[in-house]
Every structure is written in structure tokens, then in C-alpha cells.
């Protein structure tokens, strides 16, 4: 990627925004430069030492500002190669009232999807899978785990379990699990979704290309066929900095406050 940051950082006139501790001034200066397009996604930042000299602050101040920007997802650090402006992907808004697949969600926004397979195969079910999926003692379970991306930006890790009777050959799934299920008339029509806040552990954070401990959303989806049978149990971890889950709320049956009649 072309590095257009050279001109910006080579400019002598560094005027930090005023107010607050120095590292926050420096942080805001970098954010403003990104906001104005003076430095672009993919551009490299100068080394800690060079930046400290250029801005005339200590290396500790630079380190603090950069760390916060990395935690905010504004910068990314690549081991051995330096610090870069993070690629920009808009936050994704996902409705909580529609049962859609990841592929459909992204296609609706004109965003390219891809997946990295982490695992897929048939296994002996765990007790939780047996109960949730309503399996018989000698049934197998199909497990598929994917890192889901748009472009080269990872958004979520999804680990789905389905009865092997429904999904006897997990390797046959191409891009979309729901499209695959649709072909055999097994696309879910209803789901219960539970969302919990979580701080990402080291392994998940690494897959999602964010610092360990970043905010994430743990989502469990149990999906049903029209018959009421459970078809899918998926545990997902979504990046907290990329997703907004949006629910429409309507006034319920209870009388509005003040309505005493
Ligand atoms: C969504 C679902 C996931 C489902 C997947 C199918 C959430 C939290 N999860 O990502 O349960 O397995 O879609 O997507 O929304 P696909 O058809 O693109 O494989």
C-alpha cells in the first residue's frame, strides 16, 4: 500500500491540540490527521523514537498515546514491522429482529465476505450439544468453526454445531451455512440469541487482530426449523469495535405512565 504519511510526519510545524495531558494531545493530533485524511489507512507511523523527536515529547508519552490508539482500533501494531493506521471498515449494524446469515448481512451492505476455516468435521457430541440439539445417544455432531472477514478485516469467530443427520458432510459447505441448509429445506426460521459482553482472550484476540483484552460480544444463537426442532447452536465472538446490534422497540400493552383511566 502506498505510504502517504511521509509528508505529514516530515512537516516541521507540529501544533498539538491544547488541553489535557500530553499523551492525549498527541493522541488527538494523530486522530485528527487520520480524520482529515493526512494519513491514510495502511500508512506507517514513524518509529517511537522518531515520533518523540518530531513532536518533542518523551518516548513514554508516544508509547502511551499509541497504545490507546491501538486499543481503540485506530492503529494496528504488526510484530516486527511497526505501527500502521488501521484499515477502515464501517461499523456494521445488525438488526436483532431479522434472522439473517452473515453472508446476507454483508451482501446487503455491499461488503465482500470471506471465511477462514478453523475446523470442520464430525465429532462425538458434548453433553451440552446433545441436550441443545436433541441428539440421540449414538448421534454425531457436525462442528464448523470459521473466522469471518470482510476484505481482510476479521469481524467474528463463529463455532456452529448441528446434528450430523442434518449436516452429514460439513466439507460440502461452500460460502454460506444457511444457503447450504436451504438446499435441503433445513434453513432455520426462528432463533433465540443471547449477547454478552466479553474481554477477548489471547487466542481469540489474535484471530480477530485486536489487542488481548479488547471488548468483544459473545453471542449464542439457537436456531429452529418451522417444526420447532433445533437446527443450529452457534457460539460466536464478534469484535466490539465493529458491531452495533440494533433492536426496534415498540410500546407494549402496559398502560403508558400517567394513563390512569
Ligand atoms: C450468522 C449467525 C450464525 C450463523 C451464520 C450463518 C449471528 C450472531 N450468527 O453469523 O449463527 O451460523 O450467520 O452464516 O448472527 P452463513 O450462512 O453466511 O454461513
Coordinates of C-alpha atoms and ligand atoms in Angstrom, one line a residue:
X1 CA 0.0 0.0 0.0
X2 CA 1.3 3.5 -0.8
X3 CA 2.6 5.3 2.2
X4 CA 1.3 8.9 2.1
X5 CA 2.2 9.5 5.8
X6 CA 5.8 10.6 4.9
X7 CA 4.8 14.2 4.0
X8 CA 2.7 14.6 7.1
X9 CA 5.2 13.5 9.6
X10 CA 8.1 15.2 7.7
X11 CA 6.3 18.6 8.2
X12 CA 8.2 20.7 10.8
X13 CA 5.2 22.5 12.1
X14 CA 3.7 20.3 14.8
X15 CA 0.9 22.0 16.7
X16 CA -0.6 19.7 19.2
X17 CA -4.2 20.5 20.2
X18 CA -4.2 22.1 23.6
X19 CA -5.7 20.9 26.9
X20 CA -5.3 17.7 28.9
X21 CA -2.2 15.5 29.4
X22 CA 0.4 15.5 26.7
X23 CA -0.2 11.9 25.6
X24 CA -3.9 12.7 25.0
X25 CA -2.9 15.8 23.0
X26 CA -0.7 13.6 20.9
X27 CA -3.4 11.0 20.5
X28 CA -5.9 13.7 19.3
X29 CA -3.3 15.1 16.9
X30 CA -2.9 11.7 15.3
X31 CA -6.7 11.1 15.3
X32 CA -7.3 14.5 13.7
X33 CA -4.7 13.7 11.0
X34 CA -6.4 10.5 10.2
X35 CA -9.8 12.2 10.2
X36 CA -8.6 14.9 7.7
X37 CA -7.0 12.2 5.5
X38 CA -3.5 13.5 6.0
X39 CA -2.5 9.9 6.9
X40 CA -4.5 7.1 5.4
X41 CA -5.4 3.5 6.4
X42 CA -2.4 1.3 5.9
X43 CA 0.1 4.2 6.3
X44 CA 3.0 3.5 8.7
X45 CA 3.7 5.7 11.7
X46 CA 7.3 6.8 12.3
X47 CA 9.2 4.8 15.0
X48 CA 8.6 5.7 18.6
X49 CA 11.9 7.4 18.8
X50 CA 11.4 9.4 15.6
X51 CA 7.9 10.5 16.6
X52 CA 9.1 11.6 20.0
X53 CA 11.8 13.7 18.4
X54 CA 9.4 15.2 15.8
X55 CA 6.7 16.1 18.3
X56 CA 9.2 17.0 21.0
X57 CA 7.7 14.8 23.7
X58 CA 9.2 11.8 25.6
X59 CA 9.1 8.2 24.2
X60 CA 6.9 7.3 27.2
X61 CA 4.3 9.9 26.0
X62 CA 4.4 8.5 22.5
X63 CA 4.0 4.9 23.8
X64 CA 1.0 5.8 25.9
X65 CA -0.7 7.6 23.0
X66 CA 0.0 4.9 20.6
X67 CA -1.2 2.2 23.0
X68 CA -4.5 3.9 23.5
X69 CA -5.0 4.3 19.7
X70 CA -4.2 0.6 19.3
X71 CA -6.8 -0.3 22.0
X72 CA -9.3 2.0 20.2
X73 CA -8.7 0.1 17.0
X74 CA -7.4 3.3 15.3
X75 CA -3.9 1.9 14.9
X76 CA -2.6 -1.6 14.5
X77 CA 0.8 -2.9 15.5
X78 CA 2.4 -5.7 13.4
X79 CA 5.1 -7.5 15.2
X80 CA 8.5 -6.7 13.7
X81 CA 7.1 -4.3 11.1
X82 CA 5.8 -1.3 13.0
X83 CA 2.6 0.6 13.7
X84 CA 0.1 1.4 11.0
X85 CA -3.2 3.3 10.6
X86 CA -5.9 0.6 10.9
X87 CA -7.8 -0.4 7.7
X88 CA -11.2 1.4 7.8
X89 CA -14.3 -0.7 7.8
X90 CA -17.5 0.9 8.8
X91 CA -19.2 -0.4 12.0
X92 CA -21.7 -3.0 11.0
X93 CA -25.3 -2.5 12.2
X94 CA -27.2 -5.8 12.6
X95 CA -30.9 -5.9 13.2
X96 CA -32.0 -8.1 16.1
X97 CA -35.4 -8.6 14.5
X98 CA -34.3 -10.4 11.3
X99 CA -33.0 -13.9 11.1
X100 CA -30.2 -13.4 8.6
X101 CA -26.9 -15.1 7.8
X102 CA -23.5 -13.4 8.0
X103 CA -23.2 -13.7 4.2
X104 CA -26.6 -11.9 3.7
X105 CA -25.8 -9.2 6.3
X106 CA -22.6 -8.3 4.4
X107 CA -24.1 -8.6 0.9
X108 CA -26.8 -6.2 1.9
X109 CA -24.1 -3.6 2.7
X110 CA -22.2 -4.4 -0.5
X111 CA -19.3 -5.7 1.6
X112 CA -17.2 -8.7 0.4
X113 CA -17.2 -11.7 2.7
X114 CA -14.6 -14.4 3.1
X115 CA -14.0 -17.1 5.7
X116 CA -11.0 -18.9 7.1
X117 CA -11.9 -22.4 8.2
X118 CA -10.7 -23.1 11.7
X119 CA -12.3 -26.6 11.9
X120 CA -15.0 -28.7 10.3
X121 CA -15.8 -32.3 11.0
X122 CA -18.0 -34.9 12.7
X123 CA -17.5 -35.5 16.4
X124 CA -19.0 -37.2 19.4
X125 CA -21.3 -34.5 20.9
X126 CA -20.7 -32.8 24.2
X127 CA -23.5 -33.2 26.8
X128 CA -24.5 -29.6 26.1
X129 CA -24.7 -30.3 22.3
X130 CA -26.7 -33.5 23.0
X131 CA -29.3 -31.6 25.1
X132 CA -29.5 -28.4 23.0
X133 CA -29.7 -30.2 19.6
X134 CA -31.9 -33.0 20.9
X135 CA -29.5 -35.8 19.8
X136 CA -29.8 -39.5 20.5
X137 CA -27.0 -41.2 22.3
X138 CA -25.4 -42.6 19.2
X139 CA -25.8 -39.5 17.1
X140 CA -22.7 -37.5 15.9
X141 CA -22.4 -33.8 15.8
X142 CA -21.1 -31.7 12.9
X143 CA -18.9 -28.8 14.1
X144 CA -17.9 -25.9 11.9
X145 CA -15.6 -23.1 13.1
X146 CA -14.8 -20.1 10.9
X147 CA -13.1 -16.8 11.1
X148 CA -15.4 -14.4 9.2
X149 CA -13.9 -11.5 7.4
X150 CA -14.8 -8.6 5.2
X151 CA -12.0 -7.9 2.8
X152 CA -9.0 -8.8 5.0
X153 CA -10.6 -7.5 8.2
X154 CA -11.7 -10.2 10.6
X155 CA -15.1 -9.4 12.2
X156 CA -16.1 -12.6 14.1
X157 CA -15.3 -16.1 15.1
X158 CA -18.3 -18.5 14.7
X159 CA -18.4 -22.0 16.1
X160 CA -21.5 -23.8 15.0
X161 CA -22.8 -27.3 16.0
X162 CA -25.5 -29.1 14.1
X163 CA -26.8 -32.7 14.1
X164 CA -24.8 -34.9 11.7
X165 CA -28.1 -36.1 10.4
X166 CA -28.8 -32.6 9.1
X167 CA -25.2 -31.9 8.1
X168 CA -23.5 -35.3 7.3
X169 CA -20.7 -33.7 5.3
X170 CA -19.5 -30.4 6.7
X171 CA -16.9 -30.2 4.0
X172 CA -19.7 -29.7 1.4
X173 CA -20.5 -26.2 2.7
X174 CA -19.2 -23.6 0.4
X175 CA -19.5 -19.9 1.5
X176 CA -22.7 -19.9 3.5
X177 CA -24.1 -22.4 6.0
X178 CA -27.6 -21.1 5.7
X179 CA -27.5 -21.4 1.9
X180 CA -26.3 -25.0 2.3
X181 CA -29.1 -25.7 4.8
X182 CA -31.6 -24.0 2.5
X183 CA -30.8 -26.6 -0.3
X184 CA -32.1 -29.4 1.9
X185 CA -35.0 -27.4 3.2
X186 CA -33.4 -27.0 6.6
X187 CA -32.9 -23.3 6.8
X188 CA -33.9 -22.0 10.3
X189 CA -36.9 -19.8 10.5
X190 CA -36.6 -18.6 14.1
X191 CA -33.7 -18.2 16.6
X192 CA -33.0 -17.1 20.1
X193 CA -29.9 -15.1 20.5
X194 CA -28.1 -14.2 23.7
X195 CA -25.5 -11.5 23.7
X196 CA -22.9 -10.9 26.5
X197 CA -20.0 -8.5 26.8
X198 CA -16.6 -10.1 27.0
X199 CA -13.0 -9.2 27.0
X200 CA -11.1 -11.2 24.3
X201 CA -8.6 -13.8 25.4
X202 CA -5.3 -14.0 23.8
X203 CA -6.1 -16.6 21.1
X204 CA -9.4 -15.0 20.0
X205 CA -7.9 -11.6 20.0
X206 CA -5.1 -12.8 17.8
X207 CA -7.5 -14.3 15.3
X208 CA -9.5 -11.1 15.3
X209 CA -6.3 -8.9 15.0
X210 CA -7.0 -6.8 18.1
X211 CA -5.1 -6.5 21.4
X212 CA -5.8 -9.1 24.1
X213 CA -8.5 -7.9 26.4
X214 CA -10.3 -5.8 23.8
X215 CA -14.1 -5.6 24.0
X216 CA -16.0 -8.3 22.3
X217 CA -19.5 -9.7 22.1
X218 CA -20.2 -13.3 22.9
X219 CA -23.3 -14.4 21.0
X220 CA -25.1 -17.7 21.3
X221 CA -27.7 -18.4 18.7
X222 CA -30.1 -21.4 18.9
X223 CA -32.0 -21.7 15.6
X224 CA -35.2 -23.6 15.0
X225 CA -37.0 -25.2 12.0
X226 CA -40.6 -24.4 11.5
X227 CA -41.4 -27.8 13.1
X228 CA -39.8 -26.5 16.4
X229 CA -36.7 -28.7 16.1
X230 CA -33.4 -27.1 16.9
X231 CA -31.2 -27.0 13.9
X232 CA -28.2 -25.0 14.9
X233 CA -26.3 -23.9 18.0
X234 CA -23.7 -21.3 17.4
X235 CA -21.3 -19.6 19.7
X236 CA -19.8 -16.5 18.1
X237 CA -17.4 -13.8 19.2
X238 CA -17.8 -10.5 17.4
X239 CA -15.5 -7.6 17.6
X240 CA -16.9 -5.0 19.9
X241 CA -15.3 -2.2 17.9
X242 CA -17.0 -3.2 14.6
X243 CA -20.6 -4.2 15.5
X244 CA -23.8 -2.5 16.7
X245 CA -26.7 -4.8 17.3
X246 CA -29.9 -2.8 16.8
X247 CA -33.3 -3.7 18.1
X248 CA -36.6 -1.9 17.4
X249 CA -38.7 -1.4 20.5
X250 CA -42.4 -0.7 20.5
X251 CA -44.7 0.4 23.2
X252 CA -46.0 -2.7 24.9
X253 CA -49.5 -3.5 26.2
X254 CA -48.9 -1.9 29.7
X255 CA -50.6 1.5 30.1
X256 CA -48.3 4.4 29.5
X257 CA -47.3 6.2 32.7
X258 CA -49.8 8.9 33.5
X259 CA -52.6 7.0 31.8
X260 CA -54.7 6.2 34.8
X261 CA -58.1 5.6 33.1
Ligands
LIG1 C1 -24.8 -15.5 11.5 C2 -25.2 -16.2 12.8 C3 -24.7 -17.6 12.8 C4 -25.0 -18.4 11.5 C5 -24.4 -17.6 10.4 C6 -24.6 -18.3 9.1 C7 -25.1 -14.3 14.4 C8 -24.6 -13.9 15.7 N1 -24.8 -15.6 14.0 O1 -23.5 -15.1 11.5 O2 -25.4 -18.3 13.9 O3 -24.4 -19.7 11.6 O4 -24.9 -16.3 10.3 O5 -23.9 -17.5 8.1 O6 -25.7 -13.6 13.7 P1 -23.6 -18.0 6.7 O7 -24.8 -18.5 6.0 O8 -23.0 -16.8 6.0 O9 -22.6 -19.1 6.8

